[in-house]
PDB file of C-alpha atoms in Angstrom:
ATOM      1  CA  UNK A   6     -24.098 -21.933  14.638  1.00 91.00           C
ATOM      2  CA  UNK A   7     -25.902 -19.942  16.962  1.00 90.00           C
ATOM      3  CA  UNK A   8     -26.700 -22.928  19.337  1.00 91.00           C
ATOM      4  CA  UNK A   9     -23.245 -24.924  19.382  1.00 93.00           C
ATOM      5  CA  UNK A  10     -20.718 -22.653  17.912  1.00 93.00           C
ATOM      6  CA  UNK A  11     -21.303 -19.155  19.315  1.00 92.00           C
ATOM      7  CA  UNK A  12     -21.445 -20.602  22.857  1.00 92.00           C
ATOM      8  CA  UNK A  13     -18.307 -22.464  22.146  1.00 92.00           C
ATOM      9  CA  UNK A  14     -16.449 -19.180  20.854  1.00 92.00           C
ATOM     10  CA  UNK A  15     -17.860 -17.244  24.034  1.00 90.00           C
ATOM     11  CA  UNK A  16     -16.658 -19.919  26.390  1.00 89.00           C
ATOM     12  CA  UNK A  17     -13.179 -19.854  24.534  1.00 89.00           C
ATOM     13  CA  UNK A  18     -13.075 -16.166  24.592  1.00 89.00           C
ATOM     14  CA  UNK A  19     -13.446 -16.162  28.443  1.00 83.00           C
ATOM     15  CA  UNK A  20     -10.804 -18.288  29.380  1.00 79.00           C
ATOM     16  CA  UNK A  21      -8.106 -15.629  28.902  1.00 71.00           C
ATOM     17  CA  UNK A  22      -5.410 -17.959  28.470  1.00 72.00           C
ATOM     18  CA  UNK A  23      -4.365 -17.613  25.106  1.00 87.00           C
ATOM     19  CA  UNK A  24      -3.818 -14.059  23.234  1.00 90.00           C
ATOM     20  CA  UNK A  25      -3.959 -15.779  19.724  1.00 92.00           C
ATOM     21  CA  UNK A  26      -7.109 -17.694  20.767  1.00 92.00           C
ATOM     22  CA  UNK A  27      -8.881 -14.808  22.178  1.00 93.00           C
ATOM     23  CA  UNK A  28      -7.962 -12.622  19.181  1.00 94.00           C
ATOM     24  CA  UNK A  29      -9.168 -15.282  17.047  1.00 94.00           C
ATOM     25  CA  UNK A  30     -12.386 -15.883  18.973  1.00 94.00           C
ATOM     26  CA  UNK A  31     -13.450 -11.834  18.152  1.00 95.00           C
ATOM     27  CA  UNK A  32     -12.854 -12.021  14.708  1.00 95.00           C
ATOM     28  CA  UNK A  33     -15.074 -15.136  14.306  1.00 95.00           C
ATOM     29  CA  UNK A  34     -17.666 -13.780  16.553  1.00 95.00           C
ATOM     30  CA  UNK A  35     -17.729 -10.626  14.472  1.00 94.00           C
ATOM     31  CA  UNK A  36     -17.992 -12.801  11.097  1.00 94.00           C
ATOM     32  CA  UNK A  37     -20.898 -14.864  12.648  1.00 93.00           C
ATOM     33  CA  UNK A  38     -22.826 -12.047  14.194  1.00 89.00           C
ATOM     34  CA  UNK A  39     -26.650 -12.618  14.515  1.00 85.00           C
ATOM     35  CA  UNK A  40     -26.459 -12.575  18.133  1.00 84.00           C
ATOM     36  CA  UNK A  41     -27.308  -9.836  20.416  1.00 85.00           C
ATOM     37  CA  UNK A  42     -24.659 -10.866  22.996  1.00 86.00           C
ATOM     38  CA  UNK A  43     -21.767 -10.406  20.810  1.00 90.00           C
ATOM     39  CA  UNK A  44     -21.557  -6.578  20.790  1.00 91.00           C
ATOM     40  CA  UNK A  45     -21.675  -6.503  24.639  1.00 90.00           C
ATOM     41  CA  UNK A  46     -19.348  -9.229  24.704  1.00 91.00           C
ATOM     42  CA  UNK A  47     -16.659  -7.513  22.573  1.00 93.00           C
ATOM     43  CA  UNK A  48     -16.737  -4.170  24.228  1.00 94.00           C
ATOM     44  CA  UNK A  49     -14.926  -5.038  27.607  1.00 94.00           C
ATOM     45  CA  UNK A  50     -11.845  -6.174  25.387  1.00 94.00           C
ATOM     46  CA  UNK A  51     -11.336  -2.881  23.966  1.00 96.00           C
ATOM     47  CA  UNK A  52      -9.484  -1.866  27.347  1.00 95.00           C
ATOM     48  CA  UNK A  53      -7.714  -5.023  27.485  1.00 93.00           C
ATOM     49  CA  UNK A  54      -4.211  -4.721  28.818  1.00 91.00           C
ATOM     50  CA  UNK A  55      -2.713  -6.648  25.708  1.00 93.00           C
ATOM     51  CA  UNK A  56      -2.697  -4.208  22.711  1.00 94.00           C
ATOM     52  CA  UNK A  57      -3.512  -6.887  20.099  1.00 94.00           C
ATOM     53  CA  UNK A  58      -6.354  -8.040  21.883  1.00 94.00           C
ATOM     54  CA  UNK A  59      -8.016  -4.419  22.298  1.00 95.00           C
ATOM     55  CA  UNK A  60      -7.346  -3.345  18.393  1.00 95.00           C
ATOM     56  CA  UNK A  61      -8.589  -6.712  17.132  1.00 95.00           C
ATOM     57  CA  UNK A  62     -11.814  -5.872  19.339  1.00 95.00           C
ATOM     58  CA  UNK A  63     -11.989  -2.499  17.555  1.00 95.00           C
ATOM     59  CA  UNK A  64     -11.666  -4.158  14.248  1.00 94.00           C
ATOM     60  CA  UNK A  65     -14.377  -6.904  15.188  1.00 95.00           C
ATOM     61  CA  UNK A  66     -17.127  -4.294  15.454  1.00 93.00           C
ATOM     62  CA  UNK A  67     -16.542  -3.577  11.711  1.00 91.00           C
ATOM     63  CA  UNK A  68     -16.458  -7.089  10.869  1.00 94.00           C
ATOM     64  CA  UNK A  69     -19.956  -7.491  12.715  1.00 92.00           C
ATOM     65  CA  UNK A  70     -21.361  -4.842  10.443  1.00 88.00           C
ATOM     66  CA  UNK A  71     -23.248  -3.430  12.854  1.00 87.00           C
ATOM     67  CA  UNK A  72     -24.241   0.248  12.398  1.00 90.00           C
ATOM     68  CA  UNK A  73     -25.080   0.679  16.061  1.00 91.00           C
ATOM     69  CA  UNK A  74     -21.381   0.299  16.534  1.00 93.00           C
ATOM     70  CA  UNK A  75     -20.575   3.334  14.481  1.00 96.00           C
ATOM     71  CA  UNK A  76     -20.498   6.018  17.475  1.00 96.00           C
ATOM     72  CA  UNK A  77     -18.399   3.838  19.740  1.00 96.00           C
ATOM     73  CA  UNK A  78     -15.682   3.108  16.763  1.00 97.00           C
ATOM     74  CA  UNK A  79     -15.916   7.226  15.893  1.00 97.00           C
ATOM     75  CA  UNK A  80     -14.937   7.689  19.671  1.00 97.00           C
ATOM     76  CA  UNK A  81     -12.289   5.420  19.435  1.00 97.00           C
ATOM     77  CA  UNK A  82     -11.044   7.098  16.243  1.00 97.00           C
ATOM     78  CA  UNK A  83     -11.211  10.634  17.397  1.00 97.00           C
ATOM     79  CA  UNK A  84      -9.902   9.717  20.575  1.00 96.00           C
ATOM     80  CA  UNK A  85     -12.701  11.269  22.688  1.00 96.00           C
ATOM     81  CA  UNK A  86     -13.293  11.329  26.377  1.00 97.00           C
ATOM     82  CA  UNK A  87     -15.867   8.520  25.747  1.00 97.00           C
ATOM     83  CA  UNK A  88     -13.566   6.619  23.445  1.00 97.00           C
ATOM     84  CA  UNK A  89     -10.802   6.593  26.181  1.00 97.00           C
ATOM     85  CA  UNK A  90     -13.378   5.468  28.626  1.00 97.00           C
ATOM     86  CA  UNK A  91     -13.888   2.391  26.205  1.00 96.00           C
ATOM     87  CA  UNK A  92     -10.270   1.942  25.898  1.00 96.00           C
ATOM     88  CA  UNK A  93      -9.595   2.180  29.396  1.00 96.00           C
ATOM     89  CA  UNK A  94      -6.693   4.710  29.012  1.00 95.00           C
ATOM     90  CA  UNK A  95      -7.217   8.217  30.440  1.00 94.00           C
ATOM     91  CA  UNK A  96      -4.165   9.563  28.591  1.00 94.00           C
ATOM     92  CA  UNK A  97      -5.644   8.863  25.288  1.00 95.00           C
ATOM     93  CA  UNK A  98      -6.729   5.886  23.166  1.00 96.00           C
ATOM     94  CA  UNK A  99      -3.608   3.957  21.963  1.00 96.00           C
ATOM     95  CA  UNK A 100      -3.142   4.845  18.267  1.00 96.00           C
ATOM     96  CA  UNK A 101      -3.338   1.146  17.049  1.00 95.00           C
ATOM     97  CA  UNK A 102      -6.447   1.027  18.514  1.00 96.00           C
ATOM     98  CA  UNK A 103      -7.417   4.070  16.846  1.00 97.00           C
ATOM     99  CA  UNK A 104      -6.231   2.732  13.530  1.00 97.00           C
ATOM    100  CA  UNK A 105      -8.311  -0.488  13.703  1.00 96.00           C
ATOM    101  CA  UNK A 106     -11.379   1.668  14.396  1.00 97.00           C
ATOM    102  CA  UNK A 107     -10.826   3.309  11.338  1.00 97.00           C
ATOM    103  CA  UNK A 108     -10.610   0.212   9.602  1.00 96.00           C
ATOM    104  CA  UNK A 109     -13.896  -0.729  11.303  1.00 95.00           C
ATOM    105  CA  UNK A 110     -15.527   2.297  10.186  1.00 96.00           C
ATOM    106  CA  UNK A 111     -14.469   1.427   6.643  1.00 95.00           C
ATOM    107  CA  UNK A 112     -16.161  -1.665   6.687  1.00 94.00           C
ATOM    108  CA  UNK A 113     -18.980  -0.423   8.281  1.00 93.00           C
ATOM    109  CA  UNK A 114     -19.285   2.085   5.212  1.00 92.00           C
ATOM    110  CA  UNK A 115     -19.077  -1.067   2.813  1.00 92.00           C
ATOM    111  CA  UNK A 116     -21.656  -3.212   4.368  1.00 91.00           C
ATOM    112  CA  UNK A 117     -24.442  -0.577   5.270  1.00 90.00           C
ATOM    113  CA  UNK A 118     -27.163   0.428   2.594  1.00 90.00           C
ATOM    114  CA  UNK A 119     -28.380   3.365   4.572  1.00 92.00           C
ATOM    115  CA  UNK A 120     -27.160   6.630   2.914  1.00 92.00           C
ATOM    116  CA  UNK A 121     -26.879   8.828   5.909  1.00 94.00           C
ATOM    117  CA  UNK A 122     -24.592   6.067   7.552  1.00 94.00           C
ATOM    118  CA  UNK A 123     -22.747   6.043   4.239  1.00 94.00           C
ATOM    119  CA  UNK A 124     -22.060   9.600   4.529  1.00 94.00           C
ATOM    120  CA  UNK A 125     -21.187   9.742   8.199  1.00 96.00           C
ATOM    121  CA  UNK A 126     -18.761   7.151   7.412  1.00 96.00           C
ATOM    122  CA  UNK A 127     -17.180   9.075   4.638  1.00 96.00           C
ATOM    123  CA  UNK A 128     -17.439  12.371   6.510  1.00 96.00           C
ATOM    124  CA  UNK A 129     -15.761  10.840   9.618  1.00 97.00           C
ATOM    125  CA  UNK A 130     -12.681   9.397   7.727  1.00 98.00           C
ATOM    126  CA  UNK A 131     -12.062  12.537   5.484  1.00 97.00           C
ATOM    127  CA  UNK A 132     -12.127  14.704   8.729  1.00 97.00           C
ATOM    128  CA  UNK A 133      -9.693  12.462  10.308  1.00 97.00           C
ATOM    129  CA  UNK A 134      -7.488  12.264   7.146  1.00 97.00           C
ATOM    130  CA  UNK A 135      -7.157  15.837   6.901  1.00 97.00           C
ATOM    131  CA  UNK A 136      -7.007  16.570  10.347  1.00 96.00           C
ATOM    132  CA  UNK A 137      -4.894  13.825  12.008  1.00 94.00           C
ATOM    133  CA  UNK A 138      -1.456  14.973  13.349  1.00 91.00           C
ATOM    134  CA  UNK A 139      -0.334  11.878  15.207  1.00 90.00           C
ATOM    135  CA  UNK A 140       2.962  10.515  14.970  1.00 87.00           C
ATOM    136  CA  UNK A 141       1.457   7.170  13.433  1.00 87.00           C
ATOM    137  CA  UNK A 142       0.804   7.668   9.785  1.00 94.00           C
ATOM    138  CA  UNK A 143      -1.239   4.268   9.792  1.00 96.00           C
ATOM    139  CA  UNK A 144      -4.188   5.966  11.226  1.00 97.00           C
ATOM    140  CA  UNK A 145      -4.267   8.157   8.046  1.00 97.00           C
ATOM    141  CA  UNK A 146      -3.481   5.379   5.904  1.00 98.00           C
ATOM    142  CA  UNK A 147      -6.487   3.554   7.392  1.00 97.00           C
ATOM    143  CA  UNK A 148      -8.962   6.421   6.465  1.00 98.00           C
ATOM    144  CA  UNK A 149      -7.684   6.251   2.900  1.00 98.00           C
ATOM    145  CA  UNK A 150      -8.357   2.654   2.627  1.00 97.00           C
ATOM    146  CA  UNK A 151     -11.906   2.866   4.381  1.00 96.00           C
ATOM    147  CA  UNK A 152     -12.953   5.600   2.079  1.00 97.00           C
ATOM    148  CA  UNK A 153     -12.170   3.294  -0.688  1.00 96.00           C
ATOM    149  CA  UNK A 154     -14.147   0.687   0.481  1.00 93.00           C
ATOM    150  CA  UNK A 155     -17.283   2.945   1.215  1.00 88.00           C
ATOM    151  CA  UNK A 156     -20.359   2.678  -0.964  1.00 86.00           C
ATOM    152  CA  UNK A 157     -21.512   6.197  -0.960  1.00 86.00           C
ATOM    153  CA  UNK A 158     -24.495   7.220  -3.210  1.00 84.00           C
ATOM    154  CA  UNK A 159     -22.457   9.911  -4.816  1.00 89.00           C
ATOM    155  CA  UNK A 160     -18.580   8.897  -4.800  1.00 92.00           C
ATOM    156  CA  UNK A 161     -17.776  12.048  -6.782  1.00 93.00           C
ATOM    157  CA  UNK A 162     -17.069  14.300  -3.855  1.00 94.00           C
ATOM    158  CA  UNK A 163     -14.939  11.594  -1.914  1.00 96.00           C
ATOM    159  CA  UNK A 164     -13.023  10.848  -5.179  1.00 96.00           C
ATOM    160  CA  UNK A 165     -12.290  14.694  -5.753  1.00 96.00           C
ATOM    161  CA  UNK A 166     -11.262  14.912  -2.066  1.00 97.00           C
ATOM    162  CA  UNK A 167      -8.848  11.955  -2.440  1.00 98.00           C
ATOM    163  CA  UNK A 168      -7.447  13.375  -5.846  1.00 97.00           C
ATOM    164  CA  UNK A 169      -6.852  16.596  -4.274  1.00 97.00           C
ATOM    165  CA  UNK A 170      -4.936  14.969  -1.197  1.00 98.00           C
ATOM    166  CA  UNK A 171      -3.076  12.653  -3.426  1.00 98.00           C
ATOM    167  CA  UNK A 172      -1.919  15.677  -5.584  1.00 96.00           C
ATOM    168  CA  UNK A 173      -0.739  17.695  -2.213  1.00 96.00           C
ATOM    169  CA  UNK A 174       2.955  16.980  -1.955  1.00 95.00           C
ATOM    170  CA  UNK A 175       3.013  18.581   1.490  1.00 95.00           C
ATOM    171  CA  UNK A 176       1.071  15.389   2.604  1.00 96.00           C
ATOM    172  CA  UNK A 177       3.248  12.277   3.560  1.00 96.00           C
ATOM    173  CA  UNK A 178       3.889  10.454   0.356  1.00 97.00           C
ATOM    174  CA  UNK A 179       3.122   6.796   1.912  1.00 97.00           C
ATOM    175  CA  UNK A 180      -0.116   8.038   2.754  1.00 98.00           C
ATOM    176  CA  UNK A 181      -0.674   9.381  -0.492  1.00 98.00           C
ATOM    177  CA  UNK A 182       0.477   6.173  -2.065  1.00 98.00           C
ATOM    178  CA  UNK A 183      -2.921   4.561  -1.156  1.00 98.00           C
ATOM    179  CA  UNK A 184      -4.979   7.156  -2.513  1.00 98.00           C
ATOM    180  CA  UNK A 185      -5.043   5.931  -6.225  1.00 98.00           C
ATOM    181  CA  UNK A 186      -6.156   2.539  -5.189  1.00 97.00           C
ATOM    182  CA  UNK A 187      -8.739   3.805  -3.085  1.00 97.00           C
ATOM    183  CA  UNK A 188     -10.103   6.023  -5.821  1.00 97.00           C
ATOM    184  CA  UNK A 189     -10.077   3.201  -8.504  1.00 97.00           C
ATOM    185  CA  UNK A 190     -12.280   1.236  -5.897  1.00 95.00           C
ATOM    186  CA  UNK A 191     -14.748   3.941  -5.646  1.00 95.00           C
ATOM    187  CA  UNK A 192     -14.940   4.538  -9.465  1.00 95.00           C
ATOM    188  CA  UNK A 193     -15.282   0.708 -10.155  1.00 91.00           C
ATOM    189  CA  UNK A 194     -17.883   0.280  -7.283  1.00 89.00           C
ATOM    190  CA  UNK A 195     -19.995   3.188  -8.332  1.00 87.00           C
ATOM    191  CA  UNK A 196     -19.750   2.371 -12.093  1.00 86.00           C
ATOM    192  CA  UNK A 197     -17.934   5.826 -12.979  1.00 88.00           C
ATOM    193  CA  UNK A 198     -18.742   6.972 -16.530  1.00 92.00           C
ATOM    194  CA  UNK A 199     -15.608   6.679 -18.984  1.00 93.00           C
ATOM    195  CA  UNK A 200     -15.226  10.701 -18.804  1.00 94.00           C
ATOM    196  CA  UNK A 201     -14.421  10.584 -15.209  1.00 94.00           C
ATOM    197  CA  UNK A 202     -12.252   7.418 -15.376  1.00 95.00           C
ATOM    198  CA  UNK A 203     -10.317   8.829 -18.204  1.00 96.00           C
ATOM    199  CA  UNK A 204      -9.568  12.083 -16.028  1.00 96.00           C
ATOM    200  CA  UNK A 205      -8.416  10.083 -13.277  1.00 97.00           C
ATOM    201  CA  UNK A 206      -6.261   7.867 -15.577  1.00 97.00           C
ATOM    202  CA  UNK A 207      -4.803  11.173 -16.735  1.00 96.00           C
ATOM    203  CA  UNK A 208      -3.687  12.229 -13.636  1.00 97.00           C
ATOM    204  CA  UNK A 209      -2.148   8.799 -12.625  1.00 98.00           C
ATOM    205  CA  UNK A 210      -0.104   8.965 -15.961  1.00 97.00           C
ATOM    206  CA  UNK A 211       1.166  12.404 -14.879  1.00 96.00           C
ATOM    207  CA  UNK A 212       2.091  11.250 -11.826  1.00 97.00           C
ATOM    208  CA  UNK A 213       4.067   7.976 -13.143  1.00 96.00           C
ATOM    209  CA  UNK A 214       5.791  10.244 -15.520  1.00 94.00           C
ATOM    210  CA  UNK A 215       7.299  12.604 -13.458  1.00 94.00           C
ATOM    211  CA  UNK A 216      10.724  11.657 -11.777  1.00 92.00           C
ATOM    212  CA  UNK A 217       9.988  13.548  -8.633  1.00 94.00           C
ATOM    213  CA  UNK A 218       6.919  10.751  -8.140  1.00 96.00           C
ATOM    214  CA  UNK A 219       8.212   8.695  -5.061  1.00 96.00           C
ATOM    215  CA  UNK A 220       8.217   4.897  -6.362  1.00 95.00           C
ATOM    216  CA  UNK A 221       5.328   3.775  -3.962  1.00 97.00           C
ATOM    217  CA  UNK A 222       2.945   6.482  -5.420  1.00 98.00           C
ATOM    218  CA  UNK A 223       4.026   5.253  -8.847  1.00 96.00           C
ATOM    219  CA  UNK A 224       3.485   1.703  -8.164  1.00 96.00           C
ATOM    220  CA  UNK A 225       0.081   2.551  -6.484  1.00 97.00           C
ATOM    221  CA  UNK A 226      -0.871   4.506 -10.081  1.00 97.00           C
ATOM    222  CA  UNK A 227       0.048   1.793 -12.134  1.00 97.00           C
ATOM    223  CA  UNK A 228      -2.298  -0.704 -10.246  1.00 96.00           C
ATOM    224  CA  UNK A 229      -5.180   1.945 -10.281  1.00 97.00           C
ATOM    225  CA  UNK A 230      -4.618   2.333 -14.109  1.00 97.00           C
ATOM    226  CA  UNK A 231      -5.257  -1.508 -14.588  1.00 95.00           C
ATOM    227  CA  UNK A 232      -8.550  -1.245 -12.097  1.00 95.00           C
ATOM    228  CA  UNK A 233     -10.222   1.521 -13.893  1.00 95.00           C
ATOM    229  CA  UNK A 234      -9.418   1.021 -17.710  1.00 95.00           C
ATOM    230  CA  UNK A 235     -12.015  -0.673 -19.775  1.00 92.00           C
ATOM    231  CA  UNK A 236     -10.718  -2.187 -23.221  1.00 89.00           C
ATOM    232  CA  UNK A 237     -13.705  -0.194 -24.681  1.00 91.00           C
ATOM    233  CA  UNK A 238     -12.425   3.153 -23.494  1.00 93.00           C
ATOM    234  CA  UNK A 239     -10.895   5.548 -25.821  1.00 94.00           C
ATOM    235  CA  UNK A 240      -7.875   6.109 -23.398  1.00 95.00           C
ATOM    236  CA  UNK A 241      -7.235   2.363 -23.292  1.00 95.00           C
ATOM    237  CA  UNK A 242      -4.379   2.247 -26.006  1.00 96.00           C
ATOM    238  CA  UNK A 243      -2.617   5.150 -24.261  1.00 95.00           C
ATOM    239  CA  UNK A 244      -3.061   3.285 -20.731  1.00 96.00           C
ATOM    240  CA  UNK A 245      -1.459   0.577 -21.959  1.00 96.00           C
ATOM    241  CA  UNK A 246       1.316   2.156 -23.781  1.00 96.00           C
ATOM    242  CA  UNK A 247       2.161   3.823 -20.478  1.00 96.00           C
ATOM    243  CA  UNK A 248       2.127   0.585 -18.527  1.00 96.00           C
ATOM    244  CA  UNK A 249       4.137  -1.047 -21.145  1.00 96.00           C
ATOM    245  CA  UNK A 250       6.844   1.669 -21.388  1.00 94.00           C
ATOM    246  CA  UNK A 251       6.780   1.617 -17.344  1.00 92.00           C
ATOM    247  CA  UNK A 252       7.631  -1.981 -17.532  1.00 92.00           C
ATOM    248  CA  UNK A 253      10.350  -1.679 -19.811  1.00 92.00           C
ATOM    249  CA  UNK A 254      12.270   1.239 -18.056  1.00 86.00           C
TER     250      UNK A 254
END
């Protein structure tokens, strides 16, 4: 792989003749990893004039699962002066590049085993989620999904934050709609106990039963109920009843 495939991908990446080929090479190099050339090879493509290439480069750092790439991805996401230099855009890091940087950060949170890196990831994504006011809600959606991927040692505070964001009707409903799924993933990954899962299930049930709840949020709550409920749970019968009634109605 390192002797034949990586050199071939590096050569193809340098041709610059085909956008689809270049983006595919970036993803492939990120998946393969294990080569000290790869991070420095990806970096120049962050400022590529083609937006698809630039955002794919940001995502590739997350796929590479290189903890050393976290500061770079944070600069892109937060649109810092250094991030603008990486992106080659003095007026600001493109919104789509920032979005893919958030996904990359989420992937790092999923792959790392270091508690300090996990906390840095969740703090960064949460801070961006609650403070970002850009016109592209995809950035905030990416932050929610990234938080759901994280393997932080104590997921309780992250779950509480996401639940609070979900229940705040002032937040965009399409961003909120990704919270139940993220909460369920965190609970499943961290083996949350029946009491915590039951509390979350009750919140999802209330949202499903509220006629004012947007369809997208209701759909996500239905999925989350299936993800967190085990057949031995005391609340399992109630969840099944709600799901059957929802399907019938």
